[in-house]
XYZ file of C-alpha atoms in Angstrom:
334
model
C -20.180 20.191 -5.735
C -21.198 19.439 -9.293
C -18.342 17.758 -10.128
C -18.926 15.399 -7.777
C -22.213 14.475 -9.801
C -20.840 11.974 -12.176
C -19.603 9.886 -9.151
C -23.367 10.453 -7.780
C -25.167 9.643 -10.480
C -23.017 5.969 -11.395
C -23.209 4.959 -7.809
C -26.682 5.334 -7.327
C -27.086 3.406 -10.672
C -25.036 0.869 -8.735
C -27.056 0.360 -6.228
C -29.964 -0.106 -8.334
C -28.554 -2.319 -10.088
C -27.408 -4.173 -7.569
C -29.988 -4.471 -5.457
C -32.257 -5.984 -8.679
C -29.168 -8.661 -9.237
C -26.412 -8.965 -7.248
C -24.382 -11.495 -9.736
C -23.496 -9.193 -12.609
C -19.442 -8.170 -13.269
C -21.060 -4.431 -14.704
C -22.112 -3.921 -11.113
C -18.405 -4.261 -10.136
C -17.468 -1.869 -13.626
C -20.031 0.619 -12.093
C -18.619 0.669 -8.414
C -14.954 1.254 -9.762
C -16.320 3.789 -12.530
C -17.899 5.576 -9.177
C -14.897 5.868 -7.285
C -12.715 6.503 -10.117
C -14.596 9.702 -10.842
C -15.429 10.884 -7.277
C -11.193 10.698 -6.826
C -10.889 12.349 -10.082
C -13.065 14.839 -8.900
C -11.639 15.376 -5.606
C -7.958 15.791 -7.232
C -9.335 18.178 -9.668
C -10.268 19.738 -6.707
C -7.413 20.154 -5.297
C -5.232 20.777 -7.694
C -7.724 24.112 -8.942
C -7.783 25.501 -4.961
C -4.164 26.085 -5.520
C -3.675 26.439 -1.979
C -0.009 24.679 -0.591
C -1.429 22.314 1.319
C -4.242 21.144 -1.369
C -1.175 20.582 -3.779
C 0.729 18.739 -1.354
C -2.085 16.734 -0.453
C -2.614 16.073 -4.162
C 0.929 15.192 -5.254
C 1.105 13.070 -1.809
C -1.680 10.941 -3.076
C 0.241 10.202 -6.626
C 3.376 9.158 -4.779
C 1.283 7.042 -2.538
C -0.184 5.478 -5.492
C 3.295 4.655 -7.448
C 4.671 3.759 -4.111
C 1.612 0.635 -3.657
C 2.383 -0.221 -7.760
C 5.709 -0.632 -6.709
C 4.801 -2.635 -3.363
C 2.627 -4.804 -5.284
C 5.176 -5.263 -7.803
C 6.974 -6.826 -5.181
C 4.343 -9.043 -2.934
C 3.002 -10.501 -5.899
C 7.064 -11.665 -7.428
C 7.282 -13.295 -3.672
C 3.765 -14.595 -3.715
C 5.223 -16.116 -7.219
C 8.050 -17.887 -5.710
C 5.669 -19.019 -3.160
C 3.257 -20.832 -5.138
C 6.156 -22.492 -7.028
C 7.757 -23.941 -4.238
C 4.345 -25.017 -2.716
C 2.073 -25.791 -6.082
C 4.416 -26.505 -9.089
C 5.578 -24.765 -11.921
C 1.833 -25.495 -14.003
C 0.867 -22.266 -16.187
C -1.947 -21.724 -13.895
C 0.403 -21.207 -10.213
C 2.807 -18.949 -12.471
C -0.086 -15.671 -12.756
C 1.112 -14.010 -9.860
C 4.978 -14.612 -10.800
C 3.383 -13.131 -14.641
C 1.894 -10.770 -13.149
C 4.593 -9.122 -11.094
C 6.994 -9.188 -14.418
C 4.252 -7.646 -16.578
C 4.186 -4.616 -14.608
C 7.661 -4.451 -14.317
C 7.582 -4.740 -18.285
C 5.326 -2.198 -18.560
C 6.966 0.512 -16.024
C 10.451 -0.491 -17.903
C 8.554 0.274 -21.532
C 7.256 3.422 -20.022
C 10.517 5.227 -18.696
C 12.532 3.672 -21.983
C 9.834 5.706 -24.035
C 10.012 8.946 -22.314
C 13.749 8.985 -22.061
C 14.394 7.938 -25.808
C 11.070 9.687 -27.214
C 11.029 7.901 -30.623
C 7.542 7.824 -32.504
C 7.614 3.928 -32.314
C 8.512 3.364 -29.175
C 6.184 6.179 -27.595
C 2.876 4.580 -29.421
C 3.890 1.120 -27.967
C 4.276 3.021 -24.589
C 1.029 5.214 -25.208
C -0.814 1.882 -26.431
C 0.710 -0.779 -23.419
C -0.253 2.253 -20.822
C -4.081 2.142 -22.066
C -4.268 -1.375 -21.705
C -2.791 -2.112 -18.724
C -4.741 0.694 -16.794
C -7.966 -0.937 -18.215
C -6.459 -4.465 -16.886
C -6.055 -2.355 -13.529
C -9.203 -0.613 -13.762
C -11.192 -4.160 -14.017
C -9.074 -6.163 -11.551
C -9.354 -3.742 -9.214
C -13.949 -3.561 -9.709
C -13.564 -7.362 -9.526
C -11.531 -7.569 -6.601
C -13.559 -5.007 -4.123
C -17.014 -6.287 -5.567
C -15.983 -9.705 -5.018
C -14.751 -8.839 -1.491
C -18.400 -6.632 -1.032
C -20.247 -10.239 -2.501
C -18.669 -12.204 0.027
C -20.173 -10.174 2.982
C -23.506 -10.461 1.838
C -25.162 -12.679 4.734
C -27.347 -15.695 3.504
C -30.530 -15.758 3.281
C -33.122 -16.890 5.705
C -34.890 -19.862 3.517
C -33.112 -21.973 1.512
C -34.112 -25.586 0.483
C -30.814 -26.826 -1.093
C -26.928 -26.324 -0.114
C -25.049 -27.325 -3.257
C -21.379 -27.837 -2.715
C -18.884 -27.253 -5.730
C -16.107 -29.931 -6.397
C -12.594 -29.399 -6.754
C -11.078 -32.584 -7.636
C -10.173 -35.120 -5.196
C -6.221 -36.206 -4.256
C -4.283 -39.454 -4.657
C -7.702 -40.918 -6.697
C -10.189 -40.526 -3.950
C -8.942 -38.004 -0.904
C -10.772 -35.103 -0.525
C -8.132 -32.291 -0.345
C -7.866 -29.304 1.897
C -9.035 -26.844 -0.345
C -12.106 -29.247 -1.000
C -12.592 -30.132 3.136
C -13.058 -26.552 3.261
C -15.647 -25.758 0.984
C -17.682 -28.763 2.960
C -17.169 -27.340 6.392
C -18.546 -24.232 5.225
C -21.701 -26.423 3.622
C -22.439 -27.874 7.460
C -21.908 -24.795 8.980
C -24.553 -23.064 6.548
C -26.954 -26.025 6.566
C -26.815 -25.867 10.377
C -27.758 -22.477 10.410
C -30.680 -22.429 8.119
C -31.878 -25.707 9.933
C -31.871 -23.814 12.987
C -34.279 -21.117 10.822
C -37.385 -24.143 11.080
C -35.767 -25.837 7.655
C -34.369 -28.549 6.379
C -32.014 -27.868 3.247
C -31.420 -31.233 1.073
C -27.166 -31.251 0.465
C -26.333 -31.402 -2.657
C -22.176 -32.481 -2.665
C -21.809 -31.489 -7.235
C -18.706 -33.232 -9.067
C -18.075 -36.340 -11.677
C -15.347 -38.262 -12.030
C -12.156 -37.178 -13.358
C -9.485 -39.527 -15.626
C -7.319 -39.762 -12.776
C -9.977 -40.073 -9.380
C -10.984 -43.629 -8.949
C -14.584 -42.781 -7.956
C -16.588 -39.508 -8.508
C -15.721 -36.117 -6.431
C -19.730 -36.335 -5.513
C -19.043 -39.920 -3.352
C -15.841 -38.714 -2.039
C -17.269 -35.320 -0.616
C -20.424 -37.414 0.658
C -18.351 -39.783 2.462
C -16.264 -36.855 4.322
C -19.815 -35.472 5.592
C -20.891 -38.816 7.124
C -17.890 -39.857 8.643
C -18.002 -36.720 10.659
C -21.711 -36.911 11.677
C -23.560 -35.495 8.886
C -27.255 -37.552 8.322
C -26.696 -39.353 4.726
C -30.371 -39.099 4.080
C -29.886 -35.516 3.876
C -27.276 -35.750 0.867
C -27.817 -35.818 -3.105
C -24.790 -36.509 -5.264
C -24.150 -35.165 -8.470
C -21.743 -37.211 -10.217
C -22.571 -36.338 -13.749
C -20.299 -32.505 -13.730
C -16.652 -32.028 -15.165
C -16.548 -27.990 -14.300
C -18.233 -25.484 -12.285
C -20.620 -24.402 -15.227
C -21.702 -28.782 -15.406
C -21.739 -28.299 -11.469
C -24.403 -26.000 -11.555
C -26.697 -26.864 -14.380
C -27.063 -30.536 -13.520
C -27.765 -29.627 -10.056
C -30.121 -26.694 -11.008
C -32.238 -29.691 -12.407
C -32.428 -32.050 -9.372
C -33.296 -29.070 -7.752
C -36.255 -27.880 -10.351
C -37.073 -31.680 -10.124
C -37.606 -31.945 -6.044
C -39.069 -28.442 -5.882
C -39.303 -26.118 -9.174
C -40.110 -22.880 -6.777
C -36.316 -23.709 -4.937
C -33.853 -21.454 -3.362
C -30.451 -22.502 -2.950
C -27.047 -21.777 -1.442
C -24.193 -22.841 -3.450
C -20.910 -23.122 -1.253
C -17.333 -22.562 -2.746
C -13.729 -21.311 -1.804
C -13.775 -17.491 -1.489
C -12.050 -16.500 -4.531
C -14.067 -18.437 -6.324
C -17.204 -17.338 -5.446
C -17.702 -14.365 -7.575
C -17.076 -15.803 -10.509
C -19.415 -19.267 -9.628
C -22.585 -16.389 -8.808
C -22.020 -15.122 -12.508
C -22.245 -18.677 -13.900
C -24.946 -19.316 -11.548
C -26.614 -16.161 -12.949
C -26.043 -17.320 -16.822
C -27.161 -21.044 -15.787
C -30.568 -19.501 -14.233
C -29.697 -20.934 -10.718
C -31.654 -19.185 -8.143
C -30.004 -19.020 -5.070
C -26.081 -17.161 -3.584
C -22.867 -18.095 -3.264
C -21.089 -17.976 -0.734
C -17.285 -18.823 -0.214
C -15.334 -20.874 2.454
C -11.372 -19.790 3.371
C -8.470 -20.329 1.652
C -4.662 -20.568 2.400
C -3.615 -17.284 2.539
C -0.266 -17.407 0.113
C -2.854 -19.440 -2.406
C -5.435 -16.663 -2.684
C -3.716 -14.084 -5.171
C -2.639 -16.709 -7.356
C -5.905 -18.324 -7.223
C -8.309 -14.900 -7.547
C -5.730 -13.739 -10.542
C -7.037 -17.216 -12.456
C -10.440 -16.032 -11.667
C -10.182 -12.694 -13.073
C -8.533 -13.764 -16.237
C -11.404 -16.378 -16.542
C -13.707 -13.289 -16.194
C -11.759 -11.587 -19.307
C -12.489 -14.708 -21.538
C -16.063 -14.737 -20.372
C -16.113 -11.231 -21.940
C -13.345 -11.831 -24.462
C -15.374 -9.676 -26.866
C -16.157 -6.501 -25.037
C -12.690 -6.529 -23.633
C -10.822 -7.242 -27.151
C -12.877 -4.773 -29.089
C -11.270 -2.596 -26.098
C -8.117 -3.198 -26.471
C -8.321 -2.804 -29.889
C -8.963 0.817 -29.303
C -5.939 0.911 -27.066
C -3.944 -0.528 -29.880
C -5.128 2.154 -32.279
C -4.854 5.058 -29.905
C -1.055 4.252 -29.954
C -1.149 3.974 -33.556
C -2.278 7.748 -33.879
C 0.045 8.691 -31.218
C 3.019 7.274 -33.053
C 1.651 8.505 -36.435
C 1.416 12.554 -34.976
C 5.079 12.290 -34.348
C-alpha cells in the first residue's frame, strides 16, 4: 500500500489547504496531482500483478482514455460550430473550435513523428506532448475544482449580495446571461433573509462605450420591476471588469460595515475564476454561480481557463520552457 502514499500525503495537504482558503488555483493543482498519482499507482499496480485480468483491466483503461480524447476531440469541433452559428465568429467564441483542432494537431504531430522518426521532428513531438499534457493536466484541476467550488453551500450570515455585470444589450437591456446571474442574487438574498438578516444588494458594473446608461441602473431596474424593495439596492457604476467589480464594491462594503461578509453572485463558469480575484482583491465573502446555456458553457469555461494561464503567465511559461528544452535534448541524443 505504500505506493499509494504519495496520493495520501497530497490529498490530505489538499484538504488542509482547502479548508484554510477555498479560493486558491494550487488547491485545484493539488487535487489533480492526488488523483494523478493514486491512478498511477493503481496502474503500476496492475501492470506488476501480471495476472490476465489485471493487464486487461490496465490496457482497458488506456483505450478508454484515447477513446474520451478522441470523443472530446469531437464534442468540442461541434460545440465550435455551435457557438459560431449562435455567438459570431469573435476570437473569444472560436476556443472550443481551437481547441478541438489543437488536439487534432497535436495527435497528427505525434503519429507523423513516430512513423518518420527523424531527430527534428521527434523533439517537436517529445516537446508539443509535454506541453499539451500540462495544458491537460491544469484544465482538467480547474475544471473538477471549479465544479467541487460550485457545490459549496453559502453561508449562513452574510450582509451584502454583490452581483457581477456582464454588459447590457441594445444600450440598456439586460441580457439573458445577465437576468440570470440576478435571479440567482434574489434567490440567495431570500434565503439568507429568511436566516433573521437583511443583506444590502449590491448590482456592480459602469458604463460601457456602447450602453447608454451604466450596467449597475440597468440590473437595478430588472430587480424592481419584478418586486425586489429598491431600498435594499446599492449600485456600483464606477467598474469596467470583474477585478473593478470587486474592489470598488469591497469599499462600499468596508464603508457600511468594515467587519462584512459577502456573497458575490456570477454565471457558473465564471465563478472560479471571480473567487480567485476576490481572493487577490481581499474580498471576504464566496462566490457562487447562476446557470448557463448549456452549448455556451465549454466555450465560455475554456476563456476562463486561459484567463487563469495569463494570471500565472510566469509559472506556466517558465514551464513550458522546460517542455521546450526537454525536446531540445531529445532531438539532440538522436
Amino acid at each position: 500500500m505504500l505506493v499509494y502514499a504519495p496520493a495520501a500525503l497530497l490529498f490530505l495537504v489538499f484538504c488542509w489547504r482547502a479548508l484554510r482558503e477555498r479560493r486558491r488555483f494550487g488547491n485545484a493543482v493539488l487535487l489533480g496531482l492526488a488523483v494523478l498519482c493514486a491512478l498511477v499507482a493503481w496502474m503500476f499496480r496492475l501492470i506488476r500483478s501480471g495476472s490476465t485480468s489485471a493487464l486487461f483491466m490496465a490496457y482497458s483503461l488506456l483505450a478508454l482514455c484515447a477513446l474520451g480524447i478522441l470523443v472530446l476531440t469531437y464534442l468540442l469541433f461541434v460545440n465550435g460550430l455551435r457557438m459560431v452559428r449562435k455567438e459570431g465568429r469573435s476570437p473569444a467564441n472560436l476556443l472550443s473550435l481551437m481547441a478541438a483542432l489543437s488536439i487534432l494537431g497535436v495527435i497528427a504531430l505525434l503519429i507523423t513523428a513516430a512513423v518518420v522518426r527523424t531527430p527534428l521532428l521527434v523533439g517537436i513531438g517529445a516537446a508539443a506532448l509535454g506541453l499539451s499534457s500540462y495544458v491537460s493536466f491544469l484544465f482538467l484541476s480547474f475544471v473538477c475544482y471549479a465544479f467541487l467550488y460550485g457545490r459549496l453551500q453559502v453561508r449562513r450570515k452574510a450582509d451584502f449580495v454583490v452581483v457581477l455585470g456582464s454588459g447590457l444589450v441594445g444600450g440598456s437591456t439586460v441580457p439573458p446571461l445577465l437576468a440570470s446571474r440576478l435571479d440567482r442574487a434574489r434567490e440567495v438574498h431570500s434565503r439568507l433573509t429568511g436566516r433573521g438578516v437583511s443583506p444590502v444588494l449590491i448590482t456592480s458594473g459602469g458604463q460601457g462605450p456602447d450602453e447608454d446608461l451604466p450596467e449597475s441602473h440597468a440590473m437595478a431596474d430588472y430587480l424592481t420591476d419584478r418586486g425586489f424593495p429598491a431600498e435594499l439596492i446599492e449600485r456600483e457604476d464606477r467598474s469596467t471588469s470583474t477585478e473593478e467589480n470587486l474592489r470598488f464594491s469591497k469599499a462600499i462594503m468596508e464603508k457600511a460595515r468594515p467587519g462584512y461578509r459577502c456573497v458575490v453572485v456570477t454565471n457558473n463558469y465564471h465563478a472560479f475564476r471571480a473567487a480567485l480575484t476576490a481572493r487577490r482583491a481581499g474580498v471576504r465573502g464566496q462566490v457562487v454561480g447562476a446557470p448557463t446555456a448549456a452549448y455556451f458553457w465549454p466555450n465560455a469555461t475554456l476563456r476562463e481557463f486561459v484567463a487563469v494561464l495569463v494570471d500565472y503567465r510566469r509559472t506556466n511559461i517558465a514551464i513550458g520552457l522546460l517542455f521546450v528544452l526537454g525536446g531540445v535534448l531529445v532531438w539532440s541524443a538522436r
